[in-house]
GROMACS .gro file of C-alpha atoms in nm:
model
  447
    1MET     CA    1  -0.938   5.783  -1.325
    2SER     CA    2  -1.083   5.496  -1.182
    3SER     CA    3  -1.431   5.477  -1.444
    4ASN     CA    4  -1.423   5.177  -1.724
    5LYS     CA    5  -1.290   5.404  -1.954
    6HIS     CA    6  -0.955   5.227  -1.876
    7SER     CA    7  -0.871   4.883  -1.886
    8ILE     CA    8  -0.715   4.757  -1.541
    9ALA     CA    9  -0.385   4.654  -1.721
   10ALA     CA   10  -0.342   5.005  -1.904
   11ARG     CA   11  -0.397   5.184  -1.561
   12LEU     CA   12  -0.176   4.911  -1.375
   13ASP     CA   13   0.151   4.966  -1.644
   14ARG     CA   14   0.122   5.372  -1.606
   15ILE     CA   15   0.124   5.394  -1.217
   16PRO     CA   16   0.495   5.459  -1.081
   17TRP     CA   17   0.652   5.282  -0.817
   18THR     CA   18   0.480   5.404  -0.451
   19SER     CA   19   0.509   5.300  -0.078
   20LEU     CA   20   0.263   5.026  -0.180
   21HIS     CA   21   0.450   4.874  -0.429
   22THR     CA   22   0.766   4.875  -0.150
   23LYS     CA   23   0.507   4.715   0.099
   24LEU     CA   24   0.362   4.439  -0.138
   25LEU     CA   25   0.749   4.353  -0.237
   26ILE     CA   26   0.826   4.286   0.102
   27LEU     CA   27   0.534   4.093   0.174
   28LEU     CA   28   0.608   3.868  -0.128
   29SER     CA   29   0.999   3.829  -0.062
   30LEU     CA   30   0.908   3.702   0.310
   31GLY     CA   31   0.719   3.386   0.179
   32GLU     CA   32   0.993   3.321  -0.081
   33PHE     CA   33   1.264   3.357   0.186
   34PHE     CA   34   1.104   3.050   0.366
   35ASP     CA   35   1.061   2.851   0.037
   36LEU     CA   36   1.424   2.900  -0.018
   37TYR     CA   37   1.535   2.795   0.377
   38ASP     CA   38   1.303   2.492   0.304
   39LEU     CA   39   1.520   2.458  -0.032
   40ILE     CA   40   1.846   2.466   0.121
   41ALA     CA   41   1.778   2.338   0.463
   42GLY     CA   42   1.731   1.968   0.261
   43GLY     CA   43   2.079   1.978   0.158
   44PHE     CA   44   2.218   2.083   0.503
   45THR     CA   45   2.058   1.780   0.664
   46VAL     CA   46   2.126   1.476   0.434
   47ALA     CA   47   2.413   1.381   0.632
   48PRO     CA   48   2.314   1.414   0.991
   49ILE     CA   49   1.983   1.226   0.898
   50HIS     CA   50   2.126   1.013   0.700
   51LEU     CA   51   2.340   0.867   1.029
   52TYR     CA   52   2.008   0.965   1.290
   53TYR     CA   53   1.826   0.730   1.117
   54HIS     CA   54   2.077   0.472   1.012
   55VAL     CA   55   2.063   0.480   0.627
   56SER     CA   56   2.255   0.531   0.308
   57ILE     CA   57   2.360   0.882   0.158
   58SER     CA   58   2.172   0.796  -0.117
   59THR     CA   59   1.879   0.714   0.078
   60SER     CA   60   1.893   0.996   0.276
   61ILE     CA   61   1.898   1.220  -0.014
   62PHE     CA   62   1.597   1.054  -0.151
   63TYR     CA   63   1.394   1.128   0.156
   64THR     CA   64   1.520   1.418   0.258
   65ILE     CA   65   1.511   1.639  -0.100
   66ALA     CA   66   1.402   1.451  -0.400
   67ILE     CA   67   1.029   1.386  -0.232
   68PHE     CA   68   1.006   1.723  -0.118
   69PHE     CA   69   1.009   1.788  -0.487
   70LEU     CA   70   0.763   1.532  -0.533
   71GLY     CA   71   0.525   1.673  -0.332
   72ALA     CA   72   0.605   2.021  -0.495
   73PHE     CA   73   0.525   1.877  -0.815
   74ILE     CA   74   0.188   1.800  -0.707
   75GLY     CA   75   0.139   2.102  -0.524
   76VAL     CA   76   0.213   2.351  -0.828
   77ILE     CA   77  -0.029   2.156  -1.078
   78LEU     CA   78  -0.306   2.173  -0.786
   79LEU     CA   79  -0.238   2.520  -0.615
   80GLY     CA   80  -0.186   2.673  -0.968
   81TYR     CA   81  -0.506   2.601  -1.083
   82ILE     CA   82  -0.679   2.679  -0.778
   83GLY     CA   83  -0.506   3.020  -0.892
   84ASP     CA   84  -0.638   3.069  -1.175
   85TYR     CA   85  -1.008   2.957  -1.123
   86LEU     CA   86  -1.029   3.074  -0.740
   87GLY     CA   87  -0.800   3.388  -0.726
   88ARG     CA   88  -0.431   3.416  -0.634
   89ARG     CA   89  -0.479   3.514  -0.290
   90THR     CA   90  -0.661   3.172  -0.204
   91VAL     CA   91  -0.379   3.004  -0.259
   92ILE     CA   92  -0.100   3.224  -0.101
   93LEU     CA   93  -0.326   3.220   0.228
   94ILE     CA   94  -0.323   2.810   0.214
   95ASN     CA   95   0.005   2.709   0.113
   96MET     CA   96   0.227   2.885   0.386
   97ALA     CA   97   0.006   2.673   0.645
   98ILE     CA   98   0.059   2.330   0.484
   99MET     CA   99   0.419   2.402   0.539
  100SER     CA  100   0.460   2.527   0.826
  101LEU     CA  101   0.261   2.221   0.979
  102ALA     CA  102   0.523   1.997   0.783
  103TYR     CA  103   0.822   2.166   0.914
  104LEU     CA  104   0.720   2.151   1.292
  105LEU     CA  105   0.644   1.783   1.279
  106THR     CA  106   0.915   1.665   1.097
  107PRO     CA  107   1.190   1.651   1.379
  108PHE     CA  108   0.944   1.421   1.557
  109SER     CA  109   0.972   1.161   1.278
  110PRO     CA  110   1.006   0.794   1.397
  111ASN     CA  111   1.189   0.643   1.104
  112ILE     CA  112   1.260   0.755   0.766
  113TYR     CA  113   0.963   0.690   0.591
  114VAL     CA  114   0.728   0.918   0.790
  115LEU     CA  115   1.030   1.215   0.751
  116GLY     CA  116   0.986   1.149   0.363
  117ALA     CA  117   0.598   1.189   0.391
  118LEU     CA  118   0.625   1.497   0.601
  119ARG     CA  119   0.919   1.621   0.343
  120PHE     CA  120   0.621   1.512   0.091
  121LEU     CA  121   0.361   1.774   0.245
  122ALA     CA  122   0.654   2.047   0.304
  123GLY     CA  123   0.700   2.030  -0.112
  124PHE     CA  124   0.313   2.038  -0.179
  125GLY     CA  125   0.257   2.352   0.023
  126ALA     CA  126   0.616   2.525  -0.085
  127GLY     CA  127   0.519   2.434  -0.447
  128PRO     CA  128   0.349   2.725  -0.580
  129GLU     CA  129   0.536   2.967  -0.388
  130ALA     CA  130   0.785   3.100  -0.617
  131ILE     CA  131   0.633   3.083  -0.941
  132LEU     CA  132   0.286   3.218  -0.820
  133VAL     CA  133   0.334   3.479  -0.515
  134VAL     CA  134   0.674   3.650  -0.647
  135ASP     CA  135   0.663   3.560  -1.031
  136ILE     CA  136   0.291   3.624  -1.133
  137MET     CA  137   0.214   3.869  -0.872
  138SER     CA  138   0.516   4.077  -0.937
  139THR     CA  139   0.466   4.085  -1.341
  140GLU     CA  140   0.091   4.127  -1.286
  141PHE     CA  141   0.122   4.421  -1.003
  142PHE     CA  142   0.410   4.597  -1.140
  143GLN     CA  143   0.498   4.807  -1.465
  144PRO     CA  144   0.691   4.686  -1.774
  145SER     CA  145   1.003   4.893  -1.707
  146ILE     CA  146   1.069   4.802  -1.369
  147ARG     CA  147   0.929   4.438  -1.312
  148GLY     CA  148   1.245   4.286  -1.409
  149ASN     CA  149   1.476   4.517  -1.135
  150ARG     CA  150   1.203   4.480  -0.852
  151LEU     CA  151   1.152   4.076  -0.903
  152ALA     CA  152   1.473   4.062  -0.881
  153ILE     CA  153   1.498   4.282  -0.544
  154ALA     CA  154   1.243   4.075  -0.397
  155TYR     CA  155   1.447   3.737  -0.448
  156THR     CA  156   1.752   3.947  -0.333
  157ILE     CA  157   1.607   3.972   0.007
  158ALA     CA  158   1.448   3.605  -0.001
  159TRP     CA  159   1.800   3.473  -0.107
  160LEU     CA  160   1.933   3.553   0.283
  161ALA     CA  161   1.777   3.216   0.343
  162PRO     CA  162   2.073   3.038   0.258
  163LEU     CA  163   2.322   3.211   0.494
  164VAL     CA  164   2.049   3.198   0.726
  165VAL     CA  165   2.056   2.808   0.720
  166ALA     CA  166   2.394   2.817   0.676
  167GLY     CA  167   2.448   3.008   1.004
  168ILE     CA  168   2.193   2.797   1.183
  169ALA     CA  169   2.337   2.470   1.056
  170VAL     CA  170   2.670   2.631   1.195
  171PHE     CA  171   2.578   2.600   1.527
  172VAL     CA  172   2.341   2.316   1.544
  173LEU     CA  173   2.498   2.008   1.299
  174PRO     CA  174   2.486   1.749   1.331
  175THR     CA  175   2.330   1.596   1.602
  176HIS     CA  176   2.054   1.877   1.669
  177TRP     CA  177   1.957   1.875   1.291
  178GLN     CA  178   1.556   1.899   1.427
  179TRP     CA  179   1.623   2.303   1.507
  180ILE     CA  180   1.644   2.356   1.142
  181PHE     CA  181   1.300   2.262   1.098
  182TRP     CA  182   1.172   2.399   1.420
  183ILE     CA  183   1.340   2.732   1.365
  184GLY     CA  184   1.206   2.746   0.961
  185GLY     CA  185   0.835   2.579   1.084
  186LEU     CA  186   0.788   2.896   1.354
  187GLY     CA  187   0.916   3.142   1.099
  188ILE     CA  188   0.696   3.045   0.814
  189LEU     CA  189   0.370   3.008   1.097
  190SER     CA  190   0.475   3.421   1.209
  191ILE     CA  191   0.428   3.544   0.853
  192ILE     CA  192   0.092   3.410   0.764
  193PRO     CA  193  -0.073   3.687   0.896
  194LEU     CA  194   0.091   3.907   0.691
  195ARG     CA  195  -0.032   3.717   0.414
  196PHE     CA  196  -0.365   3.863   0.404
  197MET     CA  197  -0.215   4.204   0.375
  198ILE     CA  198  -0.156   4.131   0.011
  199PRO     CA  199  -0.419   4.197  -0.226
  200GLU     CA  200  -0.606   3.995  -0.483
  201SER     CA  201  -0.447   4.037  -0.842
  202PRO     CA  202  -0.587   4.290  -1.015
  203ARG     CA  203  -0.523   4.157  -1.362
  204TRP     CA  204  -0.701   3.829  -1.249
  205LEU     CA  205  -1.003   4.011  -1.118
  206GLU     CA  206  -1.030   4.202  -1.433
  207VAL     CA  207  -1.016   3.895  -1.693
  208HIS     CA  208  -1.230   3.672  -1.484
  209GLY     CA  209  -1.519   3.998  -1.501
  210LYS     CA  210  -1.491   4.141  -1.166
  211TYR     CA  211  -1.360   4.509  -1.270
  212ASP     CA  212  -1.520   4.667  -0.975
  213GLU     CA  213  -1.316   4.511  -0.715
  214ALA     CA  214  -1.039   4.498  -0.933
  215ASP     CA  215  -1.087   4.898  -0.999
  216LYS     CA  216  -1.078   4.973  -0.563
  217ILE     CA  217  -0.724   4.806  -0.554
  218VAL     CA  218  -0.564   5.000  -0.822
  219SER     CA  219  -0.761   5.317  -0.736
  220LYS     CA  220  -0.552   5.277  -0.388
  221PHE     CA  221  -0.237   5.240  -0.592
  222GLU     CA  222  -0.303   5.532  -0.826
  223GLU     CA  223  -0.426   5.738  -0.496
  224GLN     CA  224  -0.126   5.658  -0.329
  225ALA     CA  225   0.102   5.791  -0.603
  226ILE     CA  226  -0.097   6.106  -0.606
  227LYS     CA  227  -0.067   6.149  -0.287
  228GLU     CA  228   0.334   6.086  -0.250
  229GLY     CA  229   0.344   6.384  -0.543
  230LYS     CA  230   0.415   6.164  -0.877
  231LYS     CA  231   0.214   6.192  -1.197
  232LEU     CA  232  -0.003   5.968  -1.363
  233PRO     CA  233   0.024   5.935  -1.752
  234GLU     CA  234  -0.257   5.864  -1.954
  235PRO     CA  235  -0.300   5.459  -2.037
  236ILE     CA  236  -0.166   5.288  -2.309
  237GLU     CA  237  -0.420   5.061  -2.403
  238VAL     CA  238  -0.383   4.698  -2.431
  239GLU     CA  239  -0.620   4.417  -2.541
  240VAL     CA  240  -0.775   4.204  -2.230
  241ILE     CA  241  -0.955   3.913  -2.325
  242LYS     CA  242  -1.143   3.829  -2.045
  243THR     CA  243  -1.289   3.485  -1.890
  244LYS     CA  244  -1.486   3.309  -1.622
  245LYS     CA  245  -1.296   3.005  -1.699
  246VAL     CA  246  -0.942   2.854  -1.665
  247PRO     CA  247  -0.928   2.734  -2.070
  248LEU     CA  248  -0.587   2.582  -1.973
  249SER     CA  249  -0.614   2.424  -2.329
  250ASP     CA  250  -0.555   2.808  -2.477
  251ALA     CA  251  -0.202   2.761  -2.313
  252PHE     CA  252  -0.108   2.500  -2.589
  253LYS     CA  253  -0.290   2.681  -2.902
  254GLY     CA  254  -0.141   2.895  -3.129
  255PRO     CA  255   0.212   3.093  -3.059
  256TYR     CA  256   0.176   2.911  -2.729
  257LEU     CA  257   0.206   2.561  -2.799
  258LYS     CA  258   0.565   2.674  -2.900
  259ARG     CA  259   0.631   2.830  -2.579
  260MET     CA  260   0.513   2.557  -2.358
  261ILE     CA  261   0.680   2.279  -2.532
  262MET     CA  262   0.991   2.496  -2.487
  263LEU     CA  263   0.904   2.588  -2.091
  264ILE     CA  264   0.849   2.207  -2.046
  265ILE     CA  265   1.201   2.104  -2.201
  266PHE     CA  266   1.366   2.376  -2.018
  267GLN     CA  267   1.195   2.313  -1.671
  268PHE     CA  268   1.276   1.952  -1.655
  269PHE     CA  269   1.661   1.991  -1.732
  270GLN     CA  270   1.715   2.329  -1.554
  271ALA     CA  271   1.611   2.160  -1.224
  272ALA     CA  272   1.864   1.940  -1.217
  273VAL     CA  273   2.181   2.164  -1.301
  274TYR     CA  274   2.006   2.424  -0.987
  275TYR     CA  275   1.915   2.182  -0.732
  276GLY     CA  276   2.181   1.961  -0.864
  277PHE     CA  277   2.416   2.216  -0.691
  278THR     CA  278   2.195   2.406  -0.452
  279SER     CA  279   2.060   2.075  -0.253
  280LEU     CA  280   2.360   1.880  -0.276
  281ALA     CA  281   2.620   2.043  -0.204
  282PRO     CA  282   2.693   2.026   0.207
  283THR     CA  283   2.660   1.651   0.083
  284VAL     CA  284   2.926   1.716  -0.190
  285LEU     CA  285   3.165   1.847   0.068
  286TYR     CA  286   3.105   1.591   0.287
  287GLU     CA  287   3.156   1.308   0.022
  288LYS     CA  288   3.472   1.456  -0.087
  289GLY     CA  289   3.653   1.390   0.266
  290PHE     CA  290   3.516   1.742   0.475
  291THR     CA  291   3.414   1.774   0.839
  292PHE     CA  292   3.085   1.829   0.896
  293ALA     CA  293   3.186   2.159   1.045
  294LYS     CA  294   3.458   2.224   0.782
  295SER     CA  295   3.205   2.138   0.463
  296THR     CA  296   2.900   2.402   0.667
  297THR     CA  297   3.145   2.683   0.717
  298MET     CA  298   3.287   2.653   0.350
  299THR     CA  299   2.911   2.585   0.208
  300PHE     CA  300   2.851   2.955   0.420
  301VAL     CA  301   3.070   3.078   0.200
  302ILE     CA  302   2.957   2.947  -0.130
  303TYR     CA  303   2.624   3.002  -0.080
  304THR     CA  304   2.688   3.380  -0.043
  305GLY     CA  305   2.742   3.368  -0.447
  306TYR     CA  306   2.379   3.289  -0.430
  307PHE     CA  307   2.286   3.651  -0.275
  308ILE     CA  308   2.561   3.844  -0.459
  309GLY     CA  309   2.423   3.693  -0.789
  310SER     CA  310   2.074   3.803  -0.685
  311VAL     CA  311   2.197   4.161  -0.585
  312ILE     CA  312   2.380   4.213  -0.969
  313SER     CA  313   2.030   4.095  -1.119
  314ILE     CA  314   1.891   4.423  -0.936
  315PHE     CA  315   2.136   4.595  -1.215
  316VAL     CA  316   2.142   4.403  -1.483
  317ILE     CA  317   1.840   4.242  -1.560
  318GLU     CA  318   1.714   4.495  -1.758
  319LYS     CA  319   1.960   4.666  -1.893
  320LEU     CA  320   2.192   4.376  -2.063
  321PHE     CA  321   2.095   4.212  -2.352
  322ASP     CA  322   1.724   4.047  -2.397
  323ARG     CA  323   1.601   3.819  -2.115
  324LYS     CA  324   1.641   3.531  -2.341
  325TRP     CA  325   1.975   3.591  -2.396
  326GLN     CA  326   2.056   3.669  -2.014
  327ILE     CA  327   1.927   3.298  -1.934
  328VAL     CA  328   2.142   3.106  -2.226
  329THR     CA  329   2.469   3.275  -2.123
  330TYR     CA  330   2.412   3.240  -1.772
  331ILE     CA  331   2.309   2.887  -1.788
  332ILE     CA  332   2.598   2.760  -1.944
  333LEU     CA  333   2.888   2.973  -1.773
  334ALA     CA  334   2.705   2.754  -1.445
  335GLY     CA  335   2.742   2.417  -1.603
  336ILE     CA  336   3.089   2.495  -1.669
  337PHE     CA  337   3.178   2.584  -1.331
  338GLY     CA  338   2.973   2.309  -1.218
  339VAL     CA  339   3.227   2.101  -1.364
  340LEU     CA  340   3.532   2.256  -1.270
  341PHE     CA  341   3.342   2.241  -0.866
  342GLY     CA  342   3.328   1.904  -0.948
  343TYR     CA  343   3.712   1.840  -0.992
  344SER     CA  344   3.838   2.090  -0.726
  345LYS     CA  345   4.000   1.936  -0.438
  346SER     CA  346   4.138   2.262  -0.227
  347VAL     CA  347   3.939   2.439  -0.016
  348ALA     CA  348   4.047   2.757  -0.196
  349LEU     CA  349   3.956   2.611  -0.543
  350LEU     CA  350   3.618   2.448  -0.388
  351GLU     CA  351   3.513   2.787  -0.243
  352THR     CA  352   3.613   2.974  -0.554
  353THR     CA  353   3.452   2.768  -0.791
  354GLY     CA  354   3.111   2.720  -0.552
  355PHE     CA  355   3.075   3.063  -0.551
  356LEU     CA  356   3.088   3.179  -0.897
  357LEU     CA  357   2.840   2.851  -0.934
  358ALA     CA  358   2.629   3.018  -0.722
  359THR     CA  359   2.655   3.374  -0.838
  360PHE     CA  360   2.569   3.248  -1.201
  361LEU     CA  361   2.300   3.004  -1.096
  362ASN     CA  362   2.088   3.298  -0.915
  363LEU     CA  363   2.129   3.519  -1.214
  364PHE     CA  364   1.978   3.270  -1.401
  365SER     CA  365   1.695   3.208  -1.169
  366ASN     CA  366   1.603   3.541  -1.116
  367THR     CA  367   1.561   3.609  -1.521
  368TYR     CA  368   1.392   3.279  -1.584
  369HIS     CA  369   1.148   3.376  -1.315
  370LEU     CA  370   1.054   3.644  -1.478
  371TYR     CA  371   1.094   3.573  -1.800
  372MET     CA  372   0.831   3.237  -1.817
  373ALA     CA  373   0.570   3.451  -1.616
  374GLU     CA  374   0.601   3.688  -1.923
  375ILE     CA  375   0.510   3.484  -2.191
  376LEU     CA  376   0.161   3.350  -2.119
  377PRO     CA  377  -0.123   3.488  -2.086
  378THR     CA  378  -0.303   3.658  -1.788
  379ARG     CA  379  -0.617   3.419  -1.779
  380VAL     CA  380  -0.409   3.066  -1.798
  381ARG     CA  381  -0.075   3.239  -1.652
  382ALA     CA  382  -0.097   3.059  -1.284
  383ALA     CA  383  -0.230   2.729  -1.419
  384ALA     CA  384   0.016   2.714  -1.731
  385ASP     CA  385   0.297   2.837  -1.560
  386GLY     CA  386   0.211   2.623  -1.262
  387LEU     CA  387   0.207   2.298  -1.528
  388GLN     CA  388   0.516   2.393  -1.645
  389TYR     CA  389   0.740   2.458  -1.353
  390SER     CA  390   0.570   2.141  -1.197
  391ILE     CA  391   0.786   1.977  -1.482
  392SER     CA  392   1.091   2.108  -1.290
  393ARG     CA  393   0.992   1.971  -1.000
  394LEU     CA  394   0.912   1.617  -1.166
  395GLY     CA  395   1.254   1.674  -1.309
  396THR     CA  396   1.396   1.728  -1.007
  397PHE     CA  397   1.269   1.444  -0.819
  398ILE     CA  398   1.363   1.221  -1.114
  399LEU     CA  399   1.715   1.377  -1.199
  400LEU     CA  400   1.836   1.382  -0.826
  401THR     CA  401   1.751   1.080  -0.724
  402MET     CA  402   1.966   0.937  -1.003
  403LEU     CA  403   2.237   1.260  -0.934
  404GLY     CA  404   2.225   1.120  -0.569
  405SER     CA  405   2.318   0.799  -0.658
  406ILE     CA  406   2.559   0.933  -0.942
  407LEU     CA  407   2.735   1.126  -0.626
  408VAL     CA  408   2.748   0.815  -0.394
  409SER     CA  409   2.876   0.562  -0.675
  410LEU     CA  410   3.053   0.751  -0.891
  411GLY     CA  411   3.164   1.065  -0.694
  412PRO     CA  412   3.093   1.464  -0.758
  413SER     CA  413   3.317   1.507  -1.100
  414ALA     CA  414   3.082   1.279  -1.265
  415LEU     CA  415   2.750   1.475  -1.078
  416PHE     CA  416   2.869   1.787  -1.242
  417LEU     CA  417   2.985   1.646  -1.598
  418VAL     CA  418   2.593   1.521  -1.616
  419THR     CA  419   2.511   1.850  -1.506
  420PHE     CA  420   2.668   2.046  -1.764
  421VAL     CA  421   2.504   1.872  -2.027
  422PHE     CA  422   2.193   1.954  -1.910
  423SER     CA  423   2.289   2.286  -1.894
  424LEU     CA  424   2.368   2.247  -2.291
  425ILE     CA  425   2.034   2.110  -2.321
  426VAL     CA  426   1.841   2.439  -2.147
  427GLY     CA  427   2.081   2.701  -2.335
  428ILE     CA  428   1.981   2.501  -2.676
  429ASP     CA  429   1.593   2.526  -2.606
  430ILE     CA  430   1.572   2.862  -2.461
  431ALA     CA  431   1.827   2.996  -2.800
  432ILE     CA  432   1.604   2.802  -3.040
  433LEU     CA  433   1.234   2.843  -2.918
  434GLY     CA  434   1.254   3.126  -2.659
  435PRO     CA  435   1.058   3.478  -2.771
  436LYS     CA  436   1.233   3.815  -2.701
  437VAL     CA  437   1.075   4.018  -2.385
  438THR     CA  438   1.219   4.268  -2.213
  439GLY     CA  439   1.074   4.566  -2.165
  440GLN     CA  440   0.734   4.511  -2.318
  441LYS     CA  441   0.388   4.467  -2.166
  442VAL     CA  442   0.269   4.166  -2.021
  443GLU     CA  443  -0.040   4.183  -2.251
  444VAL     CA  444   0.191   4.241  -2.604
  445VAL     CA  445   0.457   3.952  -2.495
  446ALA     CA  446   0.161   3.686  -2.421
  447LYS     CA  447  -0.056   3.797  -2.728
   0.00000   0.00000   0.00000
């Protein structure tokens, strides 16, 4: 079973779901929970920080949210490359420590500039979390027929974070905004020891010529499957290209060039649609004239849509039409509900349109996170995904800065009209340039 007769990739793809997979899924979800916690925390603290440091709303958006994504832009590239060169596990053991340090120090910032520097550092640590820890590790560990479903479950667990942050915000805002960062920092610190329990990616080990190390990890999963009374079918071989280097240039050759162009366009604009709402929703409600207390409780209702959307994705991500067309559908619907949210004035309409917008955003998010990890080869997956995903962070930094100014000067309606245009660009990009992927082996899709 563990002989060199079959490749690691083929053996992984035939292993049925076991308790070891469940344990791994939970461990991956915990880190993403705090990544999402960070993204949501910035949105809730914009208005309190604007009052605390006596700066404008647009300035607070820049130093609290936008600069976080600038740090993430650099973190994704650097740590993503390290993930391909030194291994996935190396990165996931250090990025949480960086996040925790930045979080715990943020409340002590003497001015908005120090706060901005710490938010940059937090973004640097958070940068590779979703792409490397959840997307890539799920893609490289789980078999094709269930990897979409399991990734959706991981994100659903993680998407409890907005509800947790909103719940904390109800009690601490606006005067004690520091507690949002202290609680987050301590939470991140508490899960760092658990990261040592996450094994290295066997696929990464195999393509780097470390078959024996990969064999030990895969053998444990195979033995666990047998122990749980499950059958192991004969592996179906796939071509595995081995390398000891990280040839990032390979991602821009042959069929990958078209995919990278598609992903770069996609990532630059999708982030503005997603984070234009996710990070700014509390501020939008505040700008519409609602009090801190009212806008916080309304945001809590709206953010339940993220969790519901993630739950729905568990059941549809593998069963509806191809993931490519799911992405197109969800992002355009999100853009439409964004416009409706921007023009809404009553509490009922704001909560309804906001809830539906959040729901479709997370159907979109869960689907595209798996999609972008599937269409590139293992040998450059972390670096290439890190590169194109970093574009989303750079795009968010640039466009969120612009959207913050639009929100303040022109209002929510104009902001969401702009994001609707971005959603159309994203949908057309994927429709024309994106390959089909659902249910195929990683090595086949990425060939």
